């Protein structure tokens, strides 16, 4: 089942955050389920990057945040400010609902508890939520196909840029993917870090009843695009895609941490 490229307009019109969040971010009731395994993988790798390996700095920009905040749970203690961004209004609104403690916001408590357990005290999950809320200061529009993805705003280069499942969904081919990686990489200051979470080996994913395009990527394609964008890959790790095959045909999920070369 292959999907045609899902243009930006399709996202804006047909992407329903609540459907997506229910499918990909609802912890199952029984521990250790297949679906949890993948979310736990991302949370463990963000924990390794920021809490164990100590990647830190002044500002972190998250590109293509979608309607999620799981990607901030480990980094919120390592940066003075986090800027969340997304292309679609409904995703930015979903993030703002959670930041404002709107009763209709998605319940991230299971993910908060999991990350607090990784940090050694599961009971600290309420404080962790408040820390995320105080660190995510701005929620901005982004478009990775623009040379300045945050245009018309000009934002100072950041110590770290993270991007989860964005470029693979936003780029129609590898040429566009390489260009988008250069665009996103331009937001990182020299010596700063780039953290990517990529779906590998697939063509589509579902959000509710709607099919969305996913660029078919292999690890080597991502690695060479990151290197050509001016970064040295520090480490990376793959995990099997344990989502139901009806959700997506992607084979693996790929976590990568890279550092921007300092031009001498
Ligand atoms: C899980 C998962 N989450 N997501 C992220 C998701 C839901 O697609 C999203 O909300 N996004 C990314 C695309 N995005 C964009 C779309 C068009 C143009 C954009 C221009 N700039 C920036 C962003 C743009 C808008 C936000 C994808 C998966 C997934 C992927 C493969 C297999 C299985 C699951």
Short mmCIF file of C-alpha atoms and ligand atoms in Angstrom, two decimals:
data_model
loop_
_atom_site.label_atom_id
_atom_site.label_comp_id
_atom_site.label_asym_id
_atom_site.label_seq_id
_atom_site.Cartn_x
_atom_site.Cartn_y
_atom_site.Cartn_z
CA UNK A 1 0.00 0.00 0.00
CA UNK A 2 1.85 3.13 -1.11
CA UNK A 3 0.71 6.66 -0.48
CA UNK A 4 1.23 9.61 -2.84
CA UNK A 5 3.14 12.51 -1.33
CA UNK A 6 0.97 14.18 1.29
CA UNK A 7 1.31 17.86 0.49
CA UNK A 8 1.24 20.53 3.16
CA UNK A 9 -2.36 21.38 2.35
CA UNK A 10 -3.49 17.80 3.07
CA UNK A 11 -1.91 18.01 6.53
CA UNK A 12 -3.61 21.28 7.25
CA UNK A 13 -7.01 19.97 6.13
CA UNK A 14 -7.00 16.30 7.14
CA UNK A 15 -4.58 15.73 10.00
CA UNK A 16 -6.53 15.15 13.25
CA UNK A 17 -4.14 15.38 16.23
CA UNK A 18 -6.43 13.46 18.62
CA UNK A 19 -6.65 10.48 16.22
CA UNK A 20 -2.88 10.46 15.81
CA UNK A 21 -2.17 10.79 19.54
CA UNK A 22 -4.54 7.92 20.36
CA UNK A 23 -2.85 5.68 17.78
CA UNK A 24 0.81 6.40 18.55
CA UNK A 25 1.06 7.77 22.08
CA UNK A 26 -1.50 6.01 24.25
CA UNK A 27 0.35 3.68 26.59
CA UNK A 28 -1.44 0.34 26.62
CA UNK A 29 -2.91 -0.93 29.87
CA UNK A 30 -0.59 -3.92 30.19
CA UNK A 31 3.09 -3.08 30.67
CA UNK A 32 5.61 -4.09 28.03
CA UNK A 33 3.19 -4.13 25.13
CA UNK A 34 4.55 -3.94 21.59
CA UNK A 35 3.17 -0.42 21.03
CA UNK A 36 4.79 0.83 24.25
CA UNK A 37 8.12 -0.64 23.15
CA UNK A 38 8.59 1.99 20.44
CA UNK A 39 7.53 4.98 22.53
CA UNK A 40 9.76 3.66 25.32
CA UNK A 41 12.63 3.45 22.79
CA UNK A 42 12.31 7.15 21.91
CA UNK A 43 12.02 8.17 25.57
CA UNK A 44 15.08 6.06 26.50
CA UNK A 45 17.19 7.62 23.71
CA UNK A 46 16.17 11.18 24.60
CA UNK A 47 17.07 10.28 28.22
CA UNK A 48 20.50 8.99 27.13
CA UNK A 49 21.13 12.10 25.00
CA UNK A 50 20.23 14.79 27.50
CA UNK A 51 20.33 13.25 30.99
CA UNK A 52 23.09 10.62 30.66
CA UNK A 53 25.37 12.10 27.95
CA UNK A 54 24.74 15.69 29.08
CA UNK A 55 23.83 17.48 25.82
CA UNK A 56 22.78 20.93 27.05
CA UNK A 57 22.79 24.64 26.25
CA UNK A 58 20.76 27.83 26.08
CA UNK A 59 18.05 27.16 23.50
CA UNK A 60 16.63 23.97 21.97
CA UNK A 61 14.43 24.25 18.86
CA UNK A 62 12.18 21.27 18.09
CA UNK A 63 11.27 21.14 14.39
CA UNK A 64 7.97 19.58 13.36
CA UNK A 65 6.81 18.94 16.94
CA UNK A 66 3.50 17.58 15.71
CA UNK A 67 0.94 17.58 18.56
CA UNK A 68 3.38 15.92 20.98
CA UNK A 69 5.48 16.95 23.97
CA UNK A 70 7.18 13.59 24.76
CA UNK A 71 10.32 14.86 23.03
CA UNK A 72 10.75 17.57 25.73
CA UNK A 73 10.59 15.34 28.82
CA UNK A 74 14.35 14.75 29.05
CA UNK A 75 15.62 17.95 27.43
CA UNK A 76 13.55 20.33 29.60
CA UNK A 77 16.16 20.07 32.39
CA UNK A 78 19.09 20.82 30.07
CA UNK A 79 18.08 24.02 28.28
CA UNK A 80 16.93 27.48 29.43
CA UNK A 81 14.35 27.67 26.65
CA UNK A 82 12.66 25.19 24.32
CA UNK A 83 10.94 26.42 21.15
CA UNK A 84 8.31 24.03 19.78
CA UNK A 85 7.38 24.39 16.10
CA UNK A 86 5.03 22.88 13.58
CA UNK A 87 3.66 23.47 10.13
CA UNK A 88 -0.02 22.92 10.96
CA UNK A 89 -2.21 25.17 13.11
CA UNK A 90 -3.98 22.21 14.74
CA UNK A 91 -0.72 20.67 15.96
CA UNK A 92 0.46 23.96 17.48
CA UNK A 93 -2.97 24.40 19.12
CA UNK A 94 -2.75 20.87 20.61
CA UNK A 95 0.64 21.66 22.19
CA UNK A 96 -0.68 24.98 23.55
CA UNK A 97 -3.70 23.16 25.06
CA UNK A 98 -1.36 20.95 27.10
CA UNK A 99 0.91 23.86 28.08
CA UNK A 100 -2.15 25.78 29.36
CA UNK A 101 -3.48 22.67 31.23
CA UNK A 102 -6.65 22.74 29.13
CA UNK A 103 -8.93 19.91 30.37
CA UNK A 104 -9.26 18.70 26.74
CA UNK A 105 -5.49 18.37 26.35
CA UNK A 106 -3.94 14.93 25.71
CA UNK A 107 -2.94 13.04 28.89
CA UNK A 108 0.87 12.67 28.87
CA UNK A 109 1.06 11.39 32.47
CA UNK A 110 2.16 7.84 31.47
CA UNK A 111 5.08 9.22 29.44
CA UNK A 112 5.95 11.67 32.24
CA UNK A 113 5.98 8.80 34.79
CA UNK A 114 8.11 6.63 32.49
CA UNK A 115 10.79 9.32 32.04
CA UNK A 116 10.78 10.11 35.78
CA UNK A 117 11.33 6.37 36.40
CA UNK A 118 14.33 6.48 34.03
CA UNK A 119 15.60 9.42 36.10
CA UNK A 120 15.16 7.47 39.33
CA UNK A 121 11.94 8.82 40.87
CA UNK A 122 8.61 7.99 39.20
CA UNK A 123 6.77 10.11 41.79
CA UNK A 124 8.27 13.34 40.40
CA UNK A 125 6.08 13.26 37.26
CA UNK A 126 3.91 16.25 38.26
CA UNK A 127 6.99 18.43 38.83
CA UNK A 128 8.41 17.20 35.50
CA UNK A 129 5.24 18.39 33.75
CA UNK A 130 5.61 21.82 35.34
CA UNK A 131 9.26 21.95 34.28
CA UNK A 132 8.26 21.24 30.66
CA UNK A 133 5.57 23.93 30.86
CA UNK A 134 8.03 26.51 32.18
CA UNK A 135 10.73 25.65 29.61
CA UNK A 136 8.65 25.51 26.40
CA UNK A 137 8.41 29.28 25.96
CA UNK A 138 7.32 29.62 22.31
CA UNK A 139 5.23 27.57 19.84
CA UNK A 140 6.04 28.80 16.32
CA UNK A 141 5.11 27.97 12.73
CA UNK A 142 7.80 26.17 10.77
CA UNK A 143 8.25 24.94 7.21
CA UNK A 144 11.31 22.77 6.64
CA UNK A 145 11.12 23.36 2.88
CA UNK A 146 12.08 27.02 3.47
CA UNK A 147 15.77 28.03 3.74
CA UNK A 148 14.82 29.66 7.04
CA UNK A 149 12.28 27.13 8.42
CA UNK A 150 11.02 29.72 10.93
CA UNK A 151 10.54 32.55 8.40
CA UNK A 152 9.49 35.32 8.65
CA UNK A 153 10.99 35.15 12.15
CA UNK A 154 14.77 35.22 12.42
CA UNK A 155 15.78 33.22 15.50
CA UNK A 156 19.34 33.05 16.89
CA UNK A 157 21.10 29.75 16.16
CA UNK A 158 20.34 27.21 18.89
CA UNK A 159 22.57 24.93 20.99
CA UNK A 160 20.42 22.00 19.87
CA UNK A 161 17.78 21.19 17.26
CA UNK A 162 15.60 18.09 17.60
CA UNK A 163 13.22 16.74 14.99
CA UNK A 164 11.11 13.60 15.31
CA UNK A 165 9.28 12.02 12.35
CA UNK A 166 9.12 15.33 10.53
CA UNK A 167 11.41 15.42 7.51
CA UNK A 168 10.37 11.89 6.48
CA UNK A 169 6.77 13.06 6.44
CA UNK A 170 7.37 16.55 4.99
CA UNK A 171 9.74 15.76 2.09
CA UNK A 172 8.56 14.20 -1.17
CA UNK A 173 11.94 12.88 -2.32
CA UNK A 174 15.57 12.53 -1.21
CA UNK A 175 16.65 15.78 -2.92
CA UNK A 176 14.04 17.69 -0.91
CA UNK A 177 15.06 15.73 2.21
CA UNK A 178 18.73 16.76 1.83
CA UNK A 179 17.74 20.39 1.28
CA UNK A 180 15.41 20.32 4.30
CA UNK A 181 18.20 18.88 6.45
CA UNK A 182 20.45 21.77 5.38
CA UNK A 183 17.63 24.22 6.22
CA UNK A 184 17.09 22.67 9.67
CA UNK A 185 20.86 22.34 10.21
CA UNK A 186 21.29 26.10 9.63
CA UNK A 187 19.38 26.66 12.91
CA UNK A 188 22.17 24.92 14.92
CA UNK A 189 25.16 26.96 16.12
CA UNK A 190 28.63 25.55 15.30
CA UNK A 191 29.50 22.89 17.89
CA UNK A 192 25.79 22.46 18.65
CA UNK A 193 23.80 19.23 18.37
CA UNK A 194 21.22 17.81 15.97
CA UNK A 195 18.96 15.00 17.25
CA UNK A 196 16.81 13.15 14.70
CA UNK A 197 14.14 10.46 15.03
CA UNK A 198 13.41 8.98 11.59
CA UNK A 199 11.06 6.28 10.24
CA UNK A 200 13.01 3.98 7.89
CA UNK A 201 11.91 1.67 5.08
CA UNK A 202 8.30 2.68 4.66
CA UNK A 203 5.91 4.58 2.42
CA UNK A 204 2.95 5.54 4.57
CA UNK A 205 1.48 5.88 8.01
CA UNK A 206 -2.08 6.25 9.20
CA UNK A 207 -3.57 8.87 11.53
CA UNK A 208 -7.16 7.81 12.16
CA UNK A 209 -8.65 6.87 8.76
CA UNK A 210 -6.31 9.18 6.82
CA UNK A 211 -3.20 7.83 5.10
CA UNK A 212 -0.10 10.03 5.12
CA UNK A 213 2.97 9.77 2.93
CA UNK A 214 6.31 8.78 4.42
CA UNK A 215 9.49 9.16 2.32
CA UNK A 216 11.17 5.75 1.89
CA UNK A 217 14.54 6.25 3.65
CA UNK A 218 17.43 3.96 4.47
CA UNK A 219 19.92 4.52 7.29
CA UNK A 220 22.72 5.28 4.81
CA UNK A 221 20.65 7.97 3.08
CA UNK A 222 19.99 9.72 6.41
CA UNK A 223 23.64 9.43 7.52
CA UNK A 224 24.99 10.91 4.27
CA UNK A 225 22.43 13.74 4.32
CA UNK A 226 23.40 14.61 7.92
CA UNK A 227 27.12 14.56 7.08
CA UNK A 228 26.62 16.66 3.95
CA UNK A 229 24.63 19.18 6.00
CA UNK A 230 27.83 19.81 8.01
CA UNK A 231 27.46 17.44 10.96
CA UNK A 232 29.53 14.60 12.45
CA UNK A 233 27.37 11.69 13.64
CA UNK A 234 28.25 10.95 17.29
CA UNK A 235 26.04 7.86 17.69
CA UNK A 236 22.87 6.31 16.33
CA UNK A 237 20.61 3.36 17.06
CA UNK A 238 17.81 1.54 15.20
CA UNK A 239 14.76 -0.19 16.62
CA UNK A 240 12.15 -2.39 14.94
CA UNK A 241 8.92 -0.55 14.16
CA UNK A 242 6.52 -2.30 16.51
CA UNK A 243 3.43 -0.34 15.49
CA UNK A 244 0.73 -2.45 13.89
CA UNK A 245 1.38 -2.88 10.14
CA UNK A 246 -2.01 -1.30 9.53
CA UNK A 247 -0.64 1.87 11.14
CA UNK A 248 2.48 2.06 8.98
CA UNK A 249 4.65 -0.08 6.69
CA UNK A 250 7.84 1.42 8.09
CA UNK A 251 10.36 -1.25 9.09
CA UNK A 252 12.57 0.57 11.61
CA UNK A 253 12.83 3.72 13.64
CA UNK A 254 16.23 5.43 13.71
CA UNK A 255 17.60 7.71 16.47
CA UNK A 256 20.67 9.80 15.61
CA UNK A 257 22.76 12.39 17.50
CA UNK A 258 25.18 14.57 15.52
CA UNK A 259 27.36 17.63 16.20
CA UNK A 260 27.76 20.62 13.83
CA UNK A 261 31.30 20.96 12.55
CA UNK A 262 33.09 24.16 13.60
CA UNK A 263 34.54 25.83 10.49
CA UNK A 264 38.19 26.72 11.12
C1 LIG B 1 4.82 8.66 14.70
C2 LIG B 1 4.81 9.72 13.63
N1 LIG B 1 4.62 11.01 13.89
N2 LIG B 1 4.70 11.69 12.75
C3 LIG B 1 4.66 13.17 12.76
C4 LIG B 1 3.46 13.70 11.99
C5 LIG B 1 2.21 13.06 12.56
O1 LIG B 1 3.61 13.37 10.65
C6 LIG B 1 3.38 15.22 12.17
O2 LIG B 1 2.57 15.66 12.95
N3 LIG B 1 4.18 16.06 11.49
C7 LIG B 1 5.26 15.69 10.58
C8 LIG B 1 4.98 16.30 9.20
N4 LIG B 1 4.74 17.74 9.29
C9 LIG B 1 4.83 18.46 8.08
C10 LIG B 1 4.03 18.13 6.98
C11 LIG B 1 4.14 18.86 5.79
C12 LIG B 1 5.03 19.91 5.65
C13 LIG B 1 5.84 20.28 6.74
C14 LIG B 1 6.77 21.33 6.65
N5 LIG B 1 7.55 21.67 7.69
C15 LIG B 1 7.45 21.00 8.86
C16 LIG B 1 6.58 19.96 9.05
C17 LIG B 1 5.75 19.57 7.97
C18 LIG B 1 3.72 18.11 10.23
C19 LIG B 1 4.01 17.50 11.59
C20 LIG B 1 4.90 10.86 11.71
C21 LIG B 1 4.99 9.59 12.26
C22 LIG B 1 5.25 8.34 11.54
C23 LIG B 1 6.02 8.40 10.36
C24 LIG B 1 6.30 7.21 9.69
C25 LIG B 1 5.84 5.98 10.20
C26 LIG B 1 5.09 5.95 11.36
C27 LIG B 1 4.79 7.13 12.02
#
